[in-house]
Coordinates of C-alpha atoms in Angstrom, one line a residue:
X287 CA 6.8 0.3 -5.5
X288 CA 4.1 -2.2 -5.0
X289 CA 1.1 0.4 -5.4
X290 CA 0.0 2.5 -8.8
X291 CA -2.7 5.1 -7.7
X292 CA -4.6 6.8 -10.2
X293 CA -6.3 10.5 -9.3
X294 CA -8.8 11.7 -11.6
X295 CA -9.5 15.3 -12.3
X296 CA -12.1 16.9 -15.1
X297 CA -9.6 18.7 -17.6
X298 CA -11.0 19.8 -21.0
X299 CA -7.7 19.4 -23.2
X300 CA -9.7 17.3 -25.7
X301 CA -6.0 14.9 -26.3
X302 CA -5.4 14.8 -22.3
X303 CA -7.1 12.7 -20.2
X304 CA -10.5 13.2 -18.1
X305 CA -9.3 12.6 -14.4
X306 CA -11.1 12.9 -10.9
X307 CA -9.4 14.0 -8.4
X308 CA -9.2 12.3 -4.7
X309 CA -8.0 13.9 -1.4
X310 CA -5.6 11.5 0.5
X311 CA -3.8 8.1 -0.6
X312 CA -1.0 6.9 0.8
X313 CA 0.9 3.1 -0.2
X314 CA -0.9 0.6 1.7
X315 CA 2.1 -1.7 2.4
X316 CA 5.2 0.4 3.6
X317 CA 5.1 0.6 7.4
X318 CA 6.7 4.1 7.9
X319 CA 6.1 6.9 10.7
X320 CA 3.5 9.8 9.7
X321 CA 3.7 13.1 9.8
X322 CA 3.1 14.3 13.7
X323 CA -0.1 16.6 12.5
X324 CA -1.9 13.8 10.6
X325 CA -1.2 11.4 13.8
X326 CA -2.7 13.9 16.4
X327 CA -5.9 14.2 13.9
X328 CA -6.4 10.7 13.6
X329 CA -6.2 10.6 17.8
X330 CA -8.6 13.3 17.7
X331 CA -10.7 11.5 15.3
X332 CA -11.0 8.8 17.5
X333 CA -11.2 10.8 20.4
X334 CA -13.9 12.7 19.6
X335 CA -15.5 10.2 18.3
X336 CA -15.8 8.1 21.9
X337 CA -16.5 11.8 23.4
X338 CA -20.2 11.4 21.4
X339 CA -20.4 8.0 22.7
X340 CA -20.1 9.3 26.3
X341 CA -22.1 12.2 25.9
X342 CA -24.9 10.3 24.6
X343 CA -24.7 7.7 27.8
X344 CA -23.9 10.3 30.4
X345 CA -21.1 8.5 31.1
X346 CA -19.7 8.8 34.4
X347 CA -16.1 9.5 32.7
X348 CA -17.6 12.5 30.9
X349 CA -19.5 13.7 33.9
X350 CA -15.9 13.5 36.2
X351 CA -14.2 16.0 33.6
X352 CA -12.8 19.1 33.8
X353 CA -12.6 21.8 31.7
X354 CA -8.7 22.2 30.9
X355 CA -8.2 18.9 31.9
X356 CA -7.6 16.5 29.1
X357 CA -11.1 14.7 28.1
X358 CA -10.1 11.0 26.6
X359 CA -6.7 9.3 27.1
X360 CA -5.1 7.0 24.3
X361 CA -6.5 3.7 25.6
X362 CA -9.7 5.3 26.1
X363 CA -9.7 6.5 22.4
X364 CA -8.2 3.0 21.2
X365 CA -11.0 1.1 22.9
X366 CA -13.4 3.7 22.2
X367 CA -13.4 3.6 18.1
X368 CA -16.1 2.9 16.1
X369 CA -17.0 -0.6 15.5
X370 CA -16.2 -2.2 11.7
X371 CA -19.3 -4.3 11.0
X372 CA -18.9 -6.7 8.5
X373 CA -21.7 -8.7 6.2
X374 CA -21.5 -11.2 3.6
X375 CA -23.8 -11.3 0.9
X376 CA -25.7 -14.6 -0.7
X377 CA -22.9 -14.8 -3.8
X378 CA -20.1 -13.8 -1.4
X379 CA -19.3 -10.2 -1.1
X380 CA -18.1 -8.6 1.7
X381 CA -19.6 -5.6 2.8
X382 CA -17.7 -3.4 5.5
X383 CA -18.6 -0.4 6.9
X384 CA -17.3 2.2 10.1
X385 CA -19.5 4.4 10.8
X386 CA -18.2 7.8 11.9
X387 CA -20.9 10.2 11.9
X388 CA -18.9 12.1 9.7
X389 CA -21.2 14.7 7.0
X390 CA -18.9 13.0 4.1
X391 CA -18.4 9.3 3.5
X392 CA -16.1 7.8 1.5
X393 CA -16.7 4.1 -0.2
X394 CA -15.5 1.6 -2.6
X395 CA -14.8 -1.3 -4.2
X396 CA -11.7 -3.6 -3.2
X397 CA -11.2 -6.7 -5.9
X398 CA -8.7 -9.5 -4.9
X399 CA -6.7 -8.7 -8.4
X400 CA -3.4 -7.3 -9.1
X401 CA -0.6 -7.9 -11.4
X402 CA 0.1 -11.2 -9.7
X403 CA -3.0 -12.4 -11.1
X404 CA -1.9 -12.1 -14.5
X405 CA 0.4 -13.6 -17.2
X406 CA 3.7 -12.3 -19.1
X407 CA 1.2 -12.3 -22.2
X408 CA -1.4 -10.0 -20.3
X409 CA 0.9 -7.9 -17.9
X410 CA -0.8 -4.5 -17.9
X411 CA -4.6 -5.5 -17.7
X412 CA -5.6 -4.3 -14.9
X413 CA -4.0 -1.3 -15.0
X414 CA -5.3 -0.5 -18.5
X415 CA -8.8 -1.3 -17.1
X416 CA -7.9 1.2 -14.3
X417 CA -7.8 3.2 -17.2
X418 CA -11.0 2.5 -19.4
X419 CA -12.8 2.5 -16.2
X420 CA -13.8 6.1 -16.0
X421 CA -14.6 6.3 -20.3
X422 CA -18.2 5.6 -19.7
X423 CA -20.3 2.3 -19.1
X424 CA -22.8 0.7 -20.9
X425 CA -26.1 3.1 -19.4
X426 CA -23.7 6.3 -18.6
X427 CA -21.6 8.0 -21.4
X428 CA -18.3 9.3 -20.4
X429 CA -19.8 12.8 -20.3
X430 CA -22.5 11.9 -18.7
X431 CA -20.8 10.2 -15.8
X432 CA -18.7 12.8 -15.3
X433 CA -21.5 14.9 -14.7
X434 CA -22.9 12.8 -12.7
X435 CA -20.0 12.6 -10.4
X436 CA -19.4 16.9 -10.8
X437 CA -23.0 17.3 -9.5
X438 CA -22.5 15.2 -6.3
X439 CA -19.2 17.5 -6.0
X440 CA -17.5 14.1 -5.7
X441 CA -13.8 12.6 -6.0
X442 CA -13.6 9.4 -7.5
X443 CA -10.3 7.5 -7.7
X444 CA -8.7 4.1 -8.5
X445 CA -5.6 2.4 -7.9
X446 CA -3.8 -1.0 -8.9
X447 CA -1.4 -3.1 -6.8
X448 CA 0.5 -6.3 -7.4
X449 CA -2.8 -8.3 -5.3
X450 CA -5.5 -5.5 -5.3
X451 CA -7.9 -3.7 -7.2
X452 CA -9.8 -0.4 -5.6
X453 CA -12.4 1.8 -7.0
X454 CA -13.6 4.4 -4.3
X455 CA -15.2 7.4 -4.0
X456 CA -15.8 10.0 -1.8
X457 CA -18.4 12.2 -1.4
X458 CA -21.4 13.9 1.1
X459 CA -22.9 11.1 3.1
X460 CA -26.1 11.7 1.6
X461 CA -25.2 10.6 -1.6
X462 CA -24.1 7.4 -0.6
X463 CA -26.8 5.5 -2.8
X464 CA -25.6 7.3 -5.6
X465 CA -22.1 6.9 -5.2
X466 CA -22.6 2.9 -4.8
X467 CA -24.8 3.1 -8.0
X468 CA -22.3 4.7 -10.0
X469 CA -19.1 2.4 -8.7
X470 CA -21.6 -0.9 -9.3
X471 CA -21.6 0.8 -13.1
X472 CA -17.9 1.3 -13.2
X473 CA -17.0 -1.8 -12.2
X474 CA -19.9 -4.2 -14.0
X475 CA -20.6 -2.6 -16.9
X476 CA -18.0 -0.5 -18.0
X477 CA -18.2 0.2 -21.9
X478 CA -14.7 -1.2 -23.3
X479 CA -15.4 0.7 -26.5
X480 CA -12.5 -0.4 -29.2
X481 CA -12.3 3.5 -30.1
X482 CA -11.6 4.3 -26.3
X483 CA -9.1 1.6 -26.1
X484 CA -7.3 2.8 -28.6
X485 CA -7.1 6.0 -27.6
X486 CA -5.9 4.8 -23.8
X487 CA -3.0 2.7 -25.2
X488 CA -1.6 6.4 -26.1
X489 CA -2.5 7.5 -22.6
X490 CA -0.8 4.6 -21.2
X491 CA 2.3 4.7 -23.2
X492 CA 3.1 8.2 -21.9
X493 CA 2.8 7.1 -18.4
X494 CA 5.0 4.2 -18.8
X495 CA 7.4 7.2 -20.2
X496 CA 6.7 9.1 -17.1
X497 CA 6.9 6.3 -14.5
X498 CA 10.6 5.8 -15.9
X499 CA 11.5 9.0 -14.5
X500 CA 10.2 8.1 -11.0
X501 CA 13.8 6.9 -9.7
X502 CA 12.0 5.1 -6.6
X503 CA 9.1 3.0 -8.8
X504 CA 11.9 2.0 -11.1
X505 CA 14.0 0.7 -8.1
X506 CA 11.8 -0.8 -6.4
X507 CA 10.2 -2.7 -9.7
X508 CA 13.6 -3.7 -10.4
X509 CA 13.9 -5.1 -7.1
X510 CA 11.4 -7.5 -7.2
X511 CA 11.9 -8.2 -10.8
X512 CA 15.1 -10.4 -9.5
X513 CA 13.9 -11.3 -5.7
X514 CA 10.9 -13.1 -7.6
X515 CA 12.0 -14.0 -10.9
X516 CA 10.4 -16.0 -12.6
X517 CA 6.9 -16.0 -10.7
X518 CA 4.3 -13.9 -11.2
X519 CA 5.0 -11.2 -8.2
X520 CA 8.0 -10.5 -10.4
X521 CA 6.0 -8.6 -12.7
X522 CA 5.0 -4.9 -12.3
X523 CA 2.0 -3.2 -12.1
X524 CA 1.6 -1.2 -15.3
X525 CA 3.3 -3.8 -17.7
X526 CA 5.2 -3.8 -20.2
X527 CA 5.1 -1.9 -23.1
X528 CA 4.9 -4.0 -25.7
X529 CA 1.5 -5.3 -24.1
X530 CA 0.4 -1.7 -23.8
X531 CA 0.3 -1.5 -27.6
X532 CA -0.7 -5.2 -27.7
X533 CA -3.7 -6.0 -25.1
X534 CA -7.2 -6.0 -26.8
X535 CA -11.0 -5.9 -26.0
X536 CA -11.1 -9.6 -25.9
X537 CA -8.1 -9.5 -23.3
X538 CA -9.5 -6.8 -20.9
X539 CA -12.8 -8.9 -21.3
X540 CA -11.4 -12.3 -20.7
X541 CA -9.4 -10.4 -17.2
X542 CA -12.5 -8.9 -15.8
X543 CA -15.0 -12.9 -16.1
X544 CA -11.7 -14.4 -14.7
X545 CA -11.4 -12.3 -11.6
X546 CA -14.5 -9.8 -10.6
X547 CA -16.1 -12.4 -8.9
X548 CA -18.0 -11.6 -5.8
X549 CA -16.1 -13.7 -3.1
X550 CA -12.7 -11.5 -4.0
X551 CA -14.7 -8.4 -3.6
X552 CA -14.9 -6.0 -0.6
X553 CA -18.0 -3.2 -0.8
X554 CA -16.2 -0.8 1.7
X555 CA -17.7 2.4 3.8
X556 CA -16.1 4.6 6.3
X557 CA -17.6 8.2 7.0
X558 CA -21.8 8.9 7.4
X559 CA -22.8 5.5 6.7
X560 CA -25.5 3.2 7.7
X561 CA -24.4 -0.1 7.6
X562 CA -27.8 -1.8 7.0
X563 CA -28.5 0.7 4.4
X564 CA -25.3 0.3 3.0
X565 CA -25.8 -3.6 2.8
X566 CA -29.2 -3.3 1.0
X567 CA -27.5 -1.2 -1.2
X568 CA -25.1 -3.9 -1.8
X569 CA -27.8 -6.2 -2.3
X570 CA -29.9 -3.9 -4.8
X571 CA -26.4 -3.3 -7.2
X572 CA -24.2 -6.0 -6.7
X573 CA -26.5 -9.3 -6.0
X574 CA -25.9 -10.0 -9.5
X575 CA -21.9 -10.3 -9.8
X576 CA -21.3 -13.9 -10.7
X577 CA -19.3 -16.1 -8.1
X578 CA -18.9 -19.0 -10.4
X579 CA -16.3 -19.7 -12.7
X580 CA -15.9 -20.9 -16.1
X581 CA -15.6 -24.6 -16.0
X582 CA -14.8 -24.3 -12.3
X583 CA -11.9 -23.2 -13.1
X584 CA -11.3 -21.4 -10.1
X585 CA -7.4 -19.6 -10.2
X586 CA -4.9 -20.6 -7.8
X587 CA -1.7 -18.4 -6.8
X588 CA 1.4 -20.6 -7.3
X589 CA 4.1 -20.0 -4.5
X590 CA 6.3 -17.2 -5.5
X591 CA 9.6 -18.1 -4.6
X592 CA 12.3 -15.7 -3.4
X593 CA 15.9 -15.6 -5.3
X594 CA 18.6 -13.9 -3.5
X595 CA 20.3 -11.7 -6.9
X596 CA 21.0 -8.6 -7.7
X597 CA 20.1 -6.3 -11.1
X598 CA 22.1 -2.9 -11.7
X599 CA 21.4 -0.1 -14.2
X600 CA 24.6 1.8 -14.3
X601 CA 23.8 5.6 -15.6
X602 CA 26.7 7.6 -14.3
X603 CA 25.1 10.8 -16.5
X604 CA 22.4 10.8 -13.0
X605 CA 23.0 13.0 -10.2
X606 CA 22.1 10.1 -7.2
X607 CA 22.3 6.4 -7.0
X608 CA 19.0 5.0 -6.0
X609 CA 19.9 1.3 -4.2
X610 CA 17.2 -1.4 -2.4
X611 CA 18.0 -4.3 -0.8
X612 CA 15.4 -6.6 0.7
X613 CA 15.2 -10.4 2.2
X614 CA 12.2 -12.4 1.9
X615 CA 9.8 -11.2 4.9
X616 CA 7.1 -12.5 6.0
X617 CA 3.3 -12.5 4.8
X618 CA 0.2 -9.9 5.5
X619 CA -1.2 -12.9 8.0
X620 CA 2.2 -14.4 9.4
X621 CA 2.7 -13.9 13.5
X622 CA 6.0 -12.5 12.9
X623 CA 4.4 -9.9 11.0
X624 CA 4.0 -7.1 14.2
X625 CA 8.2 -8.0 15.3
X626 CA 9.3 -7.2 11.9
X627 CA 7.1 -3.8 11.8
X628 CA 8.9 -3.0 15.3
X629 CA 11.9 -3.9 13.7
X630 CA 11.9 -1.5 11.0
X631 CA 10.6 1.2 12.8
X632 CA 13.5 1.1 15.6
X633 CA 15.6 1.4 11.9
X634 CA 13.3 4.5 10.7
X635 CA 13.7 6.6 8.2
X636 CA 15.4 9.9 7.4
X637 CA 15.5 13.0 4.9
X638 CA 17.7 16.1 4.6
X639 CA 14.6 18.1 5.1
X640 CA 14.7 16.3 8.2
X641 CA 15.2 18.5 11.5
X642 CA 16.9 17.2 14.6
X643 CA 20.3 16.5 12.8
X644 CA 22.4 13.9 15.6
X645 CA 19.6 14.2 17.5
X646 CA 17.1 11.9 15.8
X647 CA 15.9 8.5 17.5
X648 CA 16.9 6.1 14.5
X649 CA 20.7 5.1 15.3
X650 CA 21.0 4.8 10.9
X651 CA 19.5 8.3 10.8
X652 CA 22.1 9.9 12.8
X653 CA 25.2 8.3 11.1
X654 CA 23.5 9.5 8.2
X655 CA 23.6 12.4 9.4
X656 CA 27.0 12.8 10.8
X657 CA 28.6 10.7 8.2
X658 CA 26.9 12.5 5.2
X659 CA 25.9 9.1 4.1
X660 CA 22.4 9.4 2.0
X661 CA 20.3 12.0 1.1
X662 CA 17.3 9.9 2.3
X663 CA 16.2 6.1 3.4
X664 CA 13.2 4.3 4.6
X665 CA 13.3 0.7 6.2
X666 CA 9.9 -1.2 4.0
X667 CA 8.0 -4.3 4.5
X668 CA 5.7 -5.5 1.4
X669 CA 3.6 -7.8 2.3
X670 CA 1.5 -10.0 0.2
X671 CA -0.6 -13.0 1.1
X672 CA 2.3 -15.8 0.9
X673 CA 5.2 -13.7 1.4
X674 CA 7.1 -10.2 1.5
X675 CA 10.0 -8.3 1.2
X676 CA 11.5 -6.7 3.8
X677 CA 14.2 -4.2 2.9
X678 CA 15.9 -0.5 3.0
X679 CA 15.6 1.5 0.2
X680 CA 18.3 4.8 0.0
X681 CA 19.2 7.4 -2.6
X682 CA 23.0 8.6 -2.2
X683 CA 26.0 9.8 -4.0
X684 CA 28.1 7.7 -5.7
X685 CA 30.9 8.1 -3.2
X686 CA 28.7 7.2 -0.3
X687 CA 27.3 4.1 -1.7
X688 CA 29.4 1.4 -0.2
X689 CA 29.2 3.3 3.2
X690 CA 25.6 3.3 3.3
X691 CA 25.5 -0.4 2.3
X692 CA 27.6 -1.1 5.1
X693 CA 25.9 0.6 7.8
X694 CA 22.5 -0.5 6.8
X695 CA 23.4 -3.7 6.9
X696 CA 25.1 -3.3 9.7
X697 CA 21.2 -2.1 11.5
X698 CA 20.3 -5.6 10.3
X699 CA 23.1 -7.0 12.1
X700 CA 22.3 -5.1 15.3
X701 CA 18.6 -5.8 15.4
X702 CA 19.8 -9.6 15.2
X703 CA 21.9 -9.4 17.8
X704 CA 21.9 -6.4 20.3
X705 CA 18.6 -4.9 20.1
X706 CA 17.8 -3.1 23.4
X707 CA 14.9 -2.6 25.6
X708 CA 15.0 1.4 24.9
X709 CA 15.3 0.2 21.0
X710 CA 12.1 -1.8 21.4
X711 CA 10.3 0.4 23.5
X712 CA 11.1 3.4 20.9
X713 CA 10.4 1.5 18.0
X714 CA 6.9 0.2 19.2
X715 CA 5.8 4.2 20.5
X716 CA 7.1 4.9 16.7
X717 CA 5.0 2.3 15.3
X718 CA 1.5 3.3 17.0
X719 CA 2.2 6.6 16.1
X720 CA 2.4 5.5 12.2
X721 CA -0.9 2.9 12.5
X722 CA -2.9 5.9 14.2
X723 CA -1.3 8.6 12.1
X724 CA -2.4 6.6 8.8
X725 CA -6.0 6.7 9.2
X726 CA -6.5 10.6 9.1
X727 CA -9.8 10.6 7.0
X728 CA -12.5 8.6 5.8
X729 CA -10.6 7.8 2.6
X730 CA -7.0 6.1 4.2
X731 CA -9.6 4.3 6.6
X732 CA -12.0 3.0 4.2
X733 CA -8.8 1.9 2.3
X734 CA -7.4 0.1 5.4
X735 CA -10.7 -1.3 5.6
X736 CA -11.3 -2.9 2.5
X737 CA -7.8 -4.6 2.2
X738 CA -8.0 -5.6 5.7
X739 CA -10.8 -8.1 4.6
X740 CA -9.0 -9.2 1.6
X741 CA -6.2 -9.9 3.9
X742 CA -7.3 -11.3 6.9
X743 CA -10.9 -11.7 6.2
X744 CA -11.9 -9.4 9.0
X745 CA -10.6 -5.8 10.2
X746 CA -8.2 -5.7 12.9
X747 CA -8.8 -3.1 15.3
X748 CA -6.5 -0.6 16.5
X749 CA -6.9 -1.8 20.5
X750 CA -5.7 -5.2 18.8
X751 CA -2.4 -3.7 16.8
X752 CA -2.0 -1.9 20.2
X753 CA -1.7 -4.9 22.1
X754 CA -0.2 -7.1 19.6
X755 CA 2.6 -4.1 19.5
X756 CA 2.3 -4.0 22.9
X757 CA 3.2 -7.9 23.6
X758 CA 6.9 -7.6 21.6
X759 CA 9.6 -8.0 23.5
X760 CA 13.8 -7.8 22.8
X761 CA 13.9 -11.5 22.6
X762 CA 11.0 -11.2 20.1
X763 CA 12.5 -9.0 17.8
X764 CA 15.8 -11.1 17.8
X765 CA 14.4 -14.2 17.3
X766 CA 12.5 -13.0 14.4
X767 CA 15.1 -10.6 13.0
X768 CA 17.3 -13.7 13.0
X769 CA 15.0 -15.8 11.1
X770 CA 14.3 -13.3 8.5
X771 CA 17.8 -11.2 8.3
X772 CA 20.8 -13.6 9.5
X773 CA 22.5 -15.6 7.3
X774 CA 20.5 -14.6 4.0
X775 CA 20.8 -14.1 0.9
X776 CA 19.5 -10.7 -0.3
X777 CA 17.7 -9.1 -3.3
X778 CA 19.6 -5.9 -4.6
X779 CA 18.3 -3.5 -7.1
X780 CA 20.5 -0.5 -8.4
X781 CA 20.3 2.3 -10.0
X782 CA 22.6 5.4 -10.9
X783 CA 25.9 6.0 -10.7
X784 CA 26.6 2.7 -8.7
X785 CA 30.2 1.8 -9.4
X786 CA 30.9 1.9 -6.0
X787 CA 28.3 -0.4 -4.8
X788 CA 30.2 -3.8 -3.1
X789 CA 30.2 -7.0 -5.2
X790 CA 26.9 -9.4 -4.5
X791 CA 29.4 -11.5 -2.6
X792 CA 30.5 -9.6 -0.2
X793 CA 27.0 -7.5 0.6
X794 CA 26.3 -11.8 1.1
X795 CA 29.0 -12.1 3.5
X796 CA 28.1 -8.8 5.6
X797 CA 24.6 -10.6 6.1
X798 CA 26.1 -12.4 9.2
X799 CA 28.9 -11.6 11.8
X800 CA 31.5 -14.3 13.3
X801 CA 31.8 -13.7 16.6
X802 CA 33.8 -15.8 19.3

């Protein structure tokens, strides 16, 4: 899966590592539907929110309600969020705040640096830095930051995609100075002692061991291992072994003055902030992160180009076969992007644990159902900043496998072809649901947030994704189905028992029908 979160929690095991823990992460890039509860919190969020706006203006919609009647309808809440104010700073950091009025605040740190951004011989960096981050920086010693943190009663966390970098915390609103303090530390003058490192590579080579037991992360790693072979996105987050045992100081060093530059960082806030004081906190900690680089040698992505292939790991000794396939979908700024989200939500998802058996909305979830075809799917789109995958991911037993190909491939047909207005129109209530479900707490919204600037160099509000969303029509999601999904070739990871998955050829030839 594109995105490695880290969650750090004190532990005193003296051989274990020191963690902090954080409340609520979820992957930034797979568009699926939200639990109901977290998507009526987030509408009361939001709702509540414009209901203190009102109040304070004596507005005449607050004045015209009555009590039992419902206070502030979707669009009203839509229209009604908070405003994301957005500076830049003299060397080129962004600074990005939503103000909430929330007592808690959470903020952070989003670098424009991933596994993309590094070579086969350095693979791993930035997720070993993920790792030295919290081991104490140059004014700080590890205990004494984790004091530091324990005092404030705060959670501070990390993760590491294939494009981004975060380091966030979260913690009372009136600690915010202190929080922005300590990440400015973390992130500018962590320690890199040789004795820590040495000590993480151990750490690290036990999570690489525990990540290959994660059935998903190794799919989904696998797939775009062979959709972009050869090219940097092809490489996964944590890295390979090998340069686990291998990276040094100097490497780590040489990662950090190649890409922490201030124009690929994001200073984030969502919660009790201030966003002027939060910009002259920016100003006080990080006015000093270079924005040059050495030479001028400033890094340029190369294209990453998709290959239709396949990989399979044949293990008949496990219980489930865990199967993605994915086409080349479009990027995290492309037009088409909104369509294909529609598109995958009209597919869905489904789990046993699932209620609503022949019932359920998603036409794939109900043959699954009746058919006994997979234990689970989900319909994903990862997107990065040139291009995407856009695929189904299932896990099933090794005598459903070829059904379950068929089907889902047959839901890529369908969408090409003889999508319908109720499809659409389910698929789009599906997909508002999931975008205001997501953003349940300070932490998923600063998140959304800070890679929203990296993105699209602003944040898109959720009025806008409603009418964007809004604006998709049948035709739309044909047309752009049919650019994405007809006639292509496909990536295909597998992994399991997966004798019975169909030869690459003919999962090739069910990627278009002939019709007369």
């Amino acid at each position: 899966m594109d995105c490695w979160r880290r969650h750090f929690q004190l532990e005193t095991h003296p051989t274990k590592k020191r963690r902090y823990a954080t409340a609520a992460d979820s992957p930034p890039q797979l568009h699926l539907p939200q639990p109901n509860q977290e998507m009526a919190a987030s509408v009361c969020r939001v709702g509540s929110t414009v209901g203190q706006a009102l109040a304070k203006t004596r507005s005449p919609v607050l004045l015209s309600l009555r009590r039992g009647h419902a206070s502030v309808s979707y669009a009203q809440s839509l229209l009604g969020a908070p405003e994301t104010r957005l500076t830049t700073l003299d060397n080129g950091l962004r600074v990005a705040s939503e103000e909430t009025g929330h007592a808690t605040c959470t903020v952070g740190l989003w670098i424009g640096a991933g596994s993309r951004y590094e070579s086969e011989k350095n693979n791993g960096a930035g997720f070993f830095l993920e790792h030295m981050a919290f081991k104490g920086t140059k004014k700080h010693p590890q205990t004494a930051l984790e004091q530091q943190v324990e005092s404030m009663g705060a959670h501070l966390s990390a993760y590491t995609s294939r494009e981004h970098t975060a380091y966030y915390m979260k913690t009372l609103a009136k600690d915010l100075p202190k929080a922005v303090e300590l990440l400015s530390e973390v992130v500018q003058s962590c320690s890199l002692n040789e004795a820590e490192i040495e000590q993480q590579r151990g750490v690290v080579l036990r999570e690489l061991e525990e990540v290959e037991g994660n059935l998903q992360e190794v799919c989904l790693d696998l797939l775009h291992a062979t959709a972009f072979q050869g090219t940097p996105l092809g490489h996964s987050v944590l890295g390979p072994s090998n340069n686990a045992r291998n990276l040094s100081r100097q490497d780590l060093v040489d990662y950090i003055s190649s890409h922490y530059k201030a124009p690929r960082m994001v200073l984030s806030a969502a919660g009790g902030v201030n966003h002027e004081e939060l910009v002259g906190l920016a100003r006080s900690h990080f006015s000093g992160v270079s924005f040059e680089y050495d030479g001028d040698a400033v890094p340029v992505l190369s294209p990453c180009r998709f290959t239709g292939s396949e990989i399979r790991m044949r293990d008949d000794a496990l219980p489930l076969a865990h199967i993605a396939v994915a086409v080349e979908g479009a990027s995290a700024a492309s037009p088409d992007i909104v369509p294909l989200m529609v598109a995958n939500s009209i597919i869905g998802s489904y789990d046993l644990t699932y209620g609503g058996g022949k019932h359920l909305s998603s036409r794939l979830a109900r043959l699954a159902v009746e058919e006994n075809l997979c234990h689970s799917f989900q319909a994903f789109h990862s997107s990065y900043c040139d291009t995407g995958l856009l695929g189904i991911y299932f896990v099933a037993d090794k005598h459903q496998i070829e059904d379950m190909m068929h089907w889902s491939q047959n839901a890529w047909m369908n969408l090409c072809t003889t999508v319908t207005e109720s499809d659409v129109a389910r698929g789009k209530n599906a997909l508002k649901a999931s975008l205001v479900g997501q953003l349940n707490g300070t932490t998923p919204i600063c998140d959304d947030i800070g890679r929203h600037v990296l993105n699209y160099g602003r944040r898109i509000p959720l009025a806008e994704w409603d009418a964007r969303i809004d604006a998709v029509t049948p035709r739309m999601v044909r047309d752009v189905c049919s650019k994405y999904l007809y006639d292509k070739c496909p990536a295909v990871a597998a992994v399991g028992p997966v004798e019975q998955l169909p030869d690459y050829n003919r999962m090739r030839s069910a990627m278009y029908w002939l019709r007369f």
